[in-house]
Coordinates of C-alpha atoms and ligand atoms in Angstrom, one line a residue:
X1 CA 0.0 0.1 -0.1
X2 CA 1.4 3.5 -0.9
X3 CA 2.4 5.5 2.0
X4 CA 0.8 8.8 2.7
X5 CA 1.3 11.5 5.4
X6 CA -0.5 14.5 6.4
X7 CA -0.9 16.9 9.4
X8 CA -2.7 19.8 11.0
X9 CA -1.6 22.3 13.5
X10 CA -3.2 22.4 16.8
X11 CA -3.3 26.3 16.8
X12 CA -7.0 26.6 17.8
X13 CA -9.7 25.2 20.0
X14 CA -11.4 23.8 16.9
X15 CA -10.6 22.8 13.3
X16 CA -12.8 24.7 10.7
X17 CA -14.8 23.6 7.8
X18 CA -12.0 24.2 5.3
X19 CA -9.7 21.8 7.2
X20 CA -12.6 19.3 7.3
X21 CA -13.7 19.5 3.5
X22 CA -10.2 20.3 2.2
X23 CA -8.2 17.7 4.2
X24 CA -9.9 15.5 6.7
X25 CA -12.5 13.9 4.4
X26 CA -9.6 13.2 2.0
X27 CA -7.6 11.7 4.7
X28 CA -10.6 9.4 5.6
X29 CA -11.2 8.5 2.0
X30 CA -7.5 7.5 1.5
X31 CA -6.8 5.4 4.7
X32 CA -8.3 2.2 3.3
X33 CA -6.0 1.7 0.3
X34 CA -3.0 3.5 1.8
X35 CA -0.6 3.2 4.6
X36 CA -1.7 6.4 6.1
X37 CA 0.1 8.4 8.8
X38 CA -1.7 11.4 10.2
X39 CA -0.1 13.5 12.8
X40 CA -1.0 16.5 15.0
X41 CA 2.0 19.1 14.1
X42 CA 2.5 20.5 17.6
X43 CA 6.0 21.5 16.8
X44 CA 4.7 23.7 14.0
X45 CA 2.2 25.2 16.3
X46 CA 5.3 26.4 18.3
X47 CA 6.0 29.1 15.6
X48 CA 3.2 31.1 16.9
X49 CA 4.4 30.8 20.5
X50 CA 1.4 29.4 22.2
X51 CA 0.5 29.3 25.9
X52 CA 1.8 25.9 27.2
X53 CA -1.5 24.6 28.8
X54 CA -3.3 25.7 25.8
X55 CA -1.1 24.0 23.2
X56 CA -1.4 20.7 25.3
X57 CA -5.2 21.0 25.3
X58 CA -5.4 21.8 21.6
X59 CA -3.1 19.0 20.7
X60 CA -5.6 16.7 22.3
X61 CA -8.5 18.4 20.8
X62 CA -7.1 18.2 17.3
X63 CA -6.4 14.5 17.8
X64 CA -10.0 14.0 18.8
X65 CA -11.3 15.8 15.9
X66 CA -9.3 13.6 13.5
X67 CA -11.1 10.6 15.2
X68 CA -14.4 12.2 15.3
X69 CA -14.0 12.9 11.4
X70 CA -13.5 9.2 10.8
X71 CA -9.6 8.6 11.0
X72 CA -9.5 5.0 12.3
X73 CA -6.5 4.3 14.5
X74 CA -6.7 0.6 13.5
X75 CA -6.1 1.4 9.9
X76 CA -4.2 4.6 10.1
X77 CA -1.2 5.7 12.2
X78 CA -2.4 8.5 14.3
X79 CA 0.3 10.3 16.5
X80 CA 1.7 13.5 17.7
X81 CA 4.8 15.1 15.9
X82 CA 6.7 15.9 19.1
X83 CA 6.4 12.3 20.1
X84 CA 8.7 11.3 17.2
X85 CA 12.1 13.0 17.8
X86 CA 13.2 11.9 14.3
X87 CA 11.1 14.8 12.7
X88 CA 13.5 17.6 14.3
X89 CA 16.6 15.4 13.5
X90 CA 15.7 15.0 9.7
X91 CA 14.7 18.8 9.8
X92 CA 18.3 19.9 10.6
X93 CA 19.8 18.0 7.7
X94 CA 17.2 19.4 5.3
X95 CA 17.7 22.8 6.6
X96 CA 21.4 22.5 5.7
X97 CA 20.3 21.6 2.0
X98 CA 17.6 24.4 1.8
X99 CA 18.8 27.7 0.1
X100 CA 18.1 30.8 2.2
X101 CA 16.4 32.4 -0.9
X102 CA 14.5 29.5 -1.5
X103 CA 12.9 29.5 1.9
X104 CA 12.4 33.3 1.8
X105 CA 10.4 32.8 -1.4
X106 CA 7.7 30.9 0.6
X107 CA 4.5 33.0 0.3
X108 CA 3.0 31.9 3.6
X109 CA 6.3 33.1 5.2
X110 CA 6.1 36.3 3.3
X111 CA 2.7 37.0 4.3
X112 CA 3.1 36.2 8.0
X113 CA 6.5 37.8 8.5
X114 CA 5.3 40.9 6.7
X115 CA 2.4 41.2 9.4
X116 CA 4.6 40.6 12.3
X117 CA 7.8 42.5 11.3
X118 CA 11.3 41.1 11.5
X119 CA 11.5 41.3 15.4
X120 CA 8.2 39.5 15.8
X121 CA 9.1 36.8 13.2
X122 CA 11.0 33.8 14.6
X123 CA 13.5 31.8 12.8
X124 CA 11.1 28.8 13.4
X125 CA 8.6 30.5 11.2
X126 CA 11.2 30.8 8.5
X127 CA 12.2 27.2 8.7
X128 CA 8.6 25.9 9.1
X129 CA 8.4 24.5 5.6
X130 CA 11.8 22.5 6.2
X131 CA 10.2 20.9 9.1
X132 CA 7.1 20.1 7.1
X133 CA 9.5 18.5 4.4
X134 CA 10.9 16.4 7.2
X135 CA 7.5 15.3 8.3
X136 CA 6.9 13.9 4.8
X137 CA 10.3 12.6 3.8
X138 CA 10.8 10.9 7.1
X139 CA 8.2 8.3 6.2
X140 CA 9.0 8.0 2.4
X141 CA 5.4 9.1 1.8
X142 CA 4.6 9.3 -1.9
X143 CA 1.3 11.3 -1.6
X144 CA 0.4 14.2 0.7
X145 CA -3.4 14.9 1.0
X146 CA -3.6 18.8 1.6
X147 CA -5.6 21.8 0.6
X148 CA -4.4 24.2 -2.1
X149 CA -2.6 26.6 0.5
X150 CA 0.1 23.9 0.9
X151 CA 1.0 23.5 -2.6
X152 CA 4.1 25.7 -2.7
X153 CA 5.3 23.7 0.5
X154 CA 4.9 20.6 -1.2
X155 CA 6.9 21.7 -4.1
X156 CA 9.7 22.7 -1.9
X157 CA 9.6 19.2 -0.3
X158 CA 9.9 17.7 -3.9
X159 CA 12.8 19.9 -4.7
X160 CA 14.6 18.9 -1.5
X161 CA 13.8 15.2 -2.0
X162 CA 15.2 15.3 -5.7
X163 CA 18.3 17.3 -4.4
X164 CA 19.0 14.7 -1.7
X165 CA 18.7 11.8 -4.2
X166 CA 21.1 13.7 -6.5
X167 CA 23.7 14.7 -4.0
X168 CA 23.6 11.4 -1.9
X169 CA 22.4 8.7 -4.3
X170 CA 19.0 7.4 -5.7
X171 CA 16.8 6.0 -3.0
X172 CA 18.0 8.4 -0.2
X173 CA 14.3 9.6 0.1
X174 CA 11.1 9.1 -1.9
X175 CA 9.8 11.9 -3.9
X176 CA 6.3 12.8 -2.8
X177 CA 3.4 14.3 -4.7
X178 CA 0.7 16.6 -3.4
X179 CA -2.8 15.0 -3.3
X180 CA -5.0 18.1 -3.9
X181 CA -8.6 17.5 -4.8
X182 CA -9.3 20.6 -6.8
X183 CA -13.1 20.9 -6.2
X184 CA -12.6 21.2 -2.5
X185 CA -9.0 22.3 -1.9
X186 CA -9.9 26.0 -1.1
X187 CA -13.0 26.6 1.0
X188 CA -13.6 30.4 1.3
X189 CA -14.5 32.6 4.1
X190 CA -18.3 33.1 4.4
X191 CA -18.2 36.7 4.9
X192 CA -15.4 37.3 2.4
X193 CA -15.8 34.6 -0.2
X194 CA -12.7 35.7 -2.1
X195 CA -10.2 34.8 0.7
X196 CA -9.8 31.4 2.1
X197 CA -11.5 30.2 5.3
X198 CA -8.6 30.5 7.9
X199 CA -8.2 30.7 11.6
X200 CA -6.3 34.1 11.1
X201 CA -9.3 35.9 9.6
X202 CA -10.2 39.1 11.4
X203 CA -13.7 38.0 12.3
X204 CA -15.0 34.5 13.1
X205 CA -18.3 35.1 11.3
X206 CA -17.0 33.7 8.2
X207 CA -15.5 30.6 9.8
X208 CA -17.5 27.4 10.8
X209 CA -15.6 25.7 13.6
X210 CA -16.3 22.0 13.9
X211 CA -16.6 22.3 17.7
X212 CA -18.7 25.5 17.3
X213 CA -22.2 25.7 18.8
X214 CA -24.2 24.2 16.0
X215 CA -26.9 26.9 16.3
X216 CA -24.5 29.6 15.9
X217 CA -22.8 27.7 12.9
X218 CA -26.3 27.5 11.2
X219 CA -26.7 31.2 11.7
X220 CA -23.2 31.8 10.1
X221 CA -24.4 30.0 7.1
X222 CA -27.6 31.7 7.0
X223 CA -25.9 35.1 7.0
X224 CA -23.2 34.2 4.7
X225 CA -22.3 37.1 2.2
X226 CA -23.8 36.3 -1.2
X227 CA -23.6 37.8 -4.5
X228 CA -25.5 40.4 -6.5
X229 CA -28.4 38.8 -8.6
X230 CA -30.6 36.2 -7.0
X231 CA -30.1 33.1 -9.2
X232 CA -28.3 30.0 -7.6
X233 CA -25.8 29.0 -10.0
X234 CA -22.2 27.6 -9.7
X235 CA -20.0 30.1 -11.1
X236 CA -16.9 30.8 -8.9
X237 CA -15.8 33.9 -10.7
X238 CA -19.2 35.9 -11.1
X239 CA -20.6 34.2 -7.9
X240 CA -17.9 33.4 -5.4
X241 CA -20.2 33.5 -2.3
X242 CA -23.0 31.1 -3.7
X243 CA -20.4 28.9 -5.4
X244 CA -18.6 28.5 -2.1
X245 CA -22.0 27.5 -0.3
X246 CA -22.6 24.9 -3.3
X247 CA -19.1 23.5 -2.8
X248 CA -19.6 23.0 0.9
X249 CA -23.1 21.6 0.2
X250 CA -21.6 19.2 -2.3
X251 CA -18.7 18.0 -0.1
X252 CA -21.0 17.4 3.0
X253 CA -23.7 15.5 0.9
X254 CA -21.6 13.9 -1.9
X255 CA -23.9 15.4 -4.5
X256 CA -22.7 17.1 -7.7
X257 CA -22.7 21.1 -7.4
X258 CA -24.6 21.5 -10.5
X259 CA -27.4 19.1 -9.5
X260 CA -27.7 21.0 -6.2
X261 CA -27.9 24.2 -8.1
X262 CA -30.5 23.0 -10.3
X263 CA -32.7 22.2 -7.1
X264 CA -32.9 25.9 -6.2
X265 CA -33.6 27.1 -9.7
X266 CA -36.0 30.1 -9.4
X267 CA -35.8 29.9 -5.5
X268 CA -33.2 32.2 -4.5
X269 CA -30.2 32.3 -2.2
X270 CA -32.3 32.1 1.0
X271 CA -33.5 28.5 0.5
X272 CA -30.0 27.3 -0.4
X273 CA -28.7 28.8 2.8
X274 CA -31.5 27.5 5.1
X275 CA -30.9 23.9 3.7
X276 CA -27.2 24.1 3.9
X277 CA -27.4 25.2 7.4
X278 CA -29.4 22.0 8.3
X279 CA -26.6 20.0 6.5
X280 CA -24.0 21.6 8.6
X281 CA -25.9 20.9 11.8
X282 CA -26.3 17.4 10.8
X283 CA -22.6 17.1 10.4
X284 CA -21.8 19.0 13.5
X285 CA -24.0 17.4 16.2
X286 CA -22.7 13.8 15.8
X287 CA -19.2 15.1 15.1
X288 CA -19.1 16.9 18.4
X289 CA -20.7 13.8 20.2
X290 CA -17.9 11.7 19.0
X291 CA -15.0 14.4 19.7
X292 CA -16.4 14.9 23.2
X293 CA -16.6 11.2 23.8
X294 CA -12.6 11.1 23.1
X295 CA -12.0 14.4 25.1
X296 CA -13.9 12.9 28.1
X297 CA -11.5 9.9 28.3
X298 CA -8.1 11.5 27.7
X299 CA -6.1 8.5 29.0
X300 CA -7.7 6.4 26.3
X301 CA -6.9 9.1 23.8
X302 CA -3.3 9.4 25.0
X303 CA -3.1 5.6 24.7
X304 CA -4.0 5.7 21.0
X305 CA -1.5 8.4 20.3
X306 CA 1.1 6.4 22.2
X307 CA 0.4 3.5 20.0
X308 CA 0.7 5.5 16.8
X309 CA 3.9 7.2 17.9
X310 CA 5.6 3.8 18.5
X311 CA 4.8 2.8 15.0
X312 CA 6.0 6.1 13.5
X313 CA 9.3 6.1 15.5
X314 CA 10.1 2.7 14.1
X315 CA 9.6 3.7 10.6
X316 CA 11.2 7.1 11.2
X317 CA 14.3 5.5 12.6
X318 CA 14.9 3.4 9.4
X319 CA 15.0 6.8 7.4
X320 CA 17.2 8.5 10.0
X321 CA 19.7 5.6 9.9
X322 CA 19.9 5.7 6.2
X323 CA 20.0 9.2 5.6
X324 CA 22.5 10.0 8.3
X325 CA 24.7 7.3 6.8
X326 CA 24.4 8.8 3.3
X327 CA 25.2 12.3 4.7
X328 CA 28.5 10.8 6.2
X329 CA 27.6 11.1 9.9
X330 CA 29.5 8.7 11.8
X331 CA 27.4 6.0 13.3
X332 CA 27.4 6.2 17.1
X333 CA 29.3 3.3 18.7
X334 CA 29.2 1.2 15.5
X335 CA 32.2 -0.7 14.0
X336 CA 30.9 -0.4 10.6
Ligands
LIG1 P1 -3.1 23.8 8.5 O1 -3.0 23.2 9.9 O2 -3.1 25.2 8.3 O3 -4.3 23.2 7.8 C1 -4.6 21.7 7.8 C2 -5.1 21.3 6.6 O4 -6.4 21.9 6.1 C3 -6.2 22.6 4.7 N1 -7.0 23.9 4.7 C4 -7.9 24.0 3.9 N2 -8.5 23.5 2.8 C5 -9.5 23.8 2.1 N3 -9.8 25.1 2.3 C6 -9.4 25.8 3.3 N4 -10.0 27.1 3.5 C7 -8.4 25.4 4.1 N5 -7.7 25.8 5.2 C8 -6.7 24.9 5.5 C9 -4.7 22.7 4.7 O5 -4.3 22.8 3.3 C10 -4.2 21.5 5.4 O6 -4.2 20.4 4.5 N6 1.6 23.2 7.1 C11 0.5 22.5 7.3 C12 0.6 21.4 8.4 C13 1.6 20.4 8.0 C14 1.6 19.4 7.0 C15 2.8 18.6 7.2 C16 0.7 19.0 6.1 C17 2.8 20.3 8.8 N7 3.5 19.2 8.2 C18 3.1 17.5 6.4 C19 0.9 17.9 5.2 C20 2.2 17.2 5.5 C21 -0.6 23.5 7.7 O7 -0.2 24.5 8.4 O8 -1.9 23.1 7.8

């Protein structure tokens, strides 16, 4: 079975609908016929300097949401990034192979560092994509299911993989490919349907949190910004607001966007919103029950994560041994 890996940052109390539709549902779909590794990337979250108790809580909450969304720890390897020290070991080797200019060109870094200024920007934020490359290359993952916003980071990861194989010999690491499902790879903010739904938006009115109160989530859908005109049609350029709602509707029901649009012919935006609000509530209520079930039993949750980390460490050590050797690092205590 082909190996895949993906992760999400525990930077908020809840994942949002973009994470769910763009990533989590893909993870679940892929876990049957892939050797899937899904991690909570807590080390990445350190780049925003979280309060320690919060980070710990959010790490568990993120894992609980993976499970609530359908990640099955008996089929997929579910773990916390910091439980596998090999991630940071490989990250150092990769950072010595990454050009300064190459890292400085990452658009997410440019956006975030522009907002924070040089003094407010940590070196960790700069090397963030290198750690992400390590997450992937450590397991020889060949596919990486992510949303559109991670495409550039995946390209850097591929470039690094090819570079390692050129410098240190074929087979040093596997060259991964992004798995981006175009139709759902970018879910937009409900209030500002030309920017992506993101935890860093200025207002939370445009973001549906998976652990939000379902009633307030329904209200956010019903008050989503829509476009001029009144006809429901899938047209992302002319009607970004309605098209975003149709995309979400389609992703949550498995129905075709055009078929859904046809149902609302002559009915106006309001009907679509009311029905989508119901669809979202029907997702959130059982999702939250499952998530709370895992959160009510942290010992069991931690046991699941420990089991995943054990397998991950085993796989990761194989790569570290191979890559350290190829780089010419002297094996500790070995008479090779
Ligand atoms: P993060 O935590 O920002 O987001 C998690 C996943 O959700 C996707 N996503 C979206 N998809 C569609 N529409 C949206 N509005 C939307 N917002 C977010 C993201 O593309 C991502 O797939 N750097 C990564 C975490 C990471 C990672 C990795 C991913 C670290 N190491 C290794 C894959 C492999 C990130 O910040 O994702």
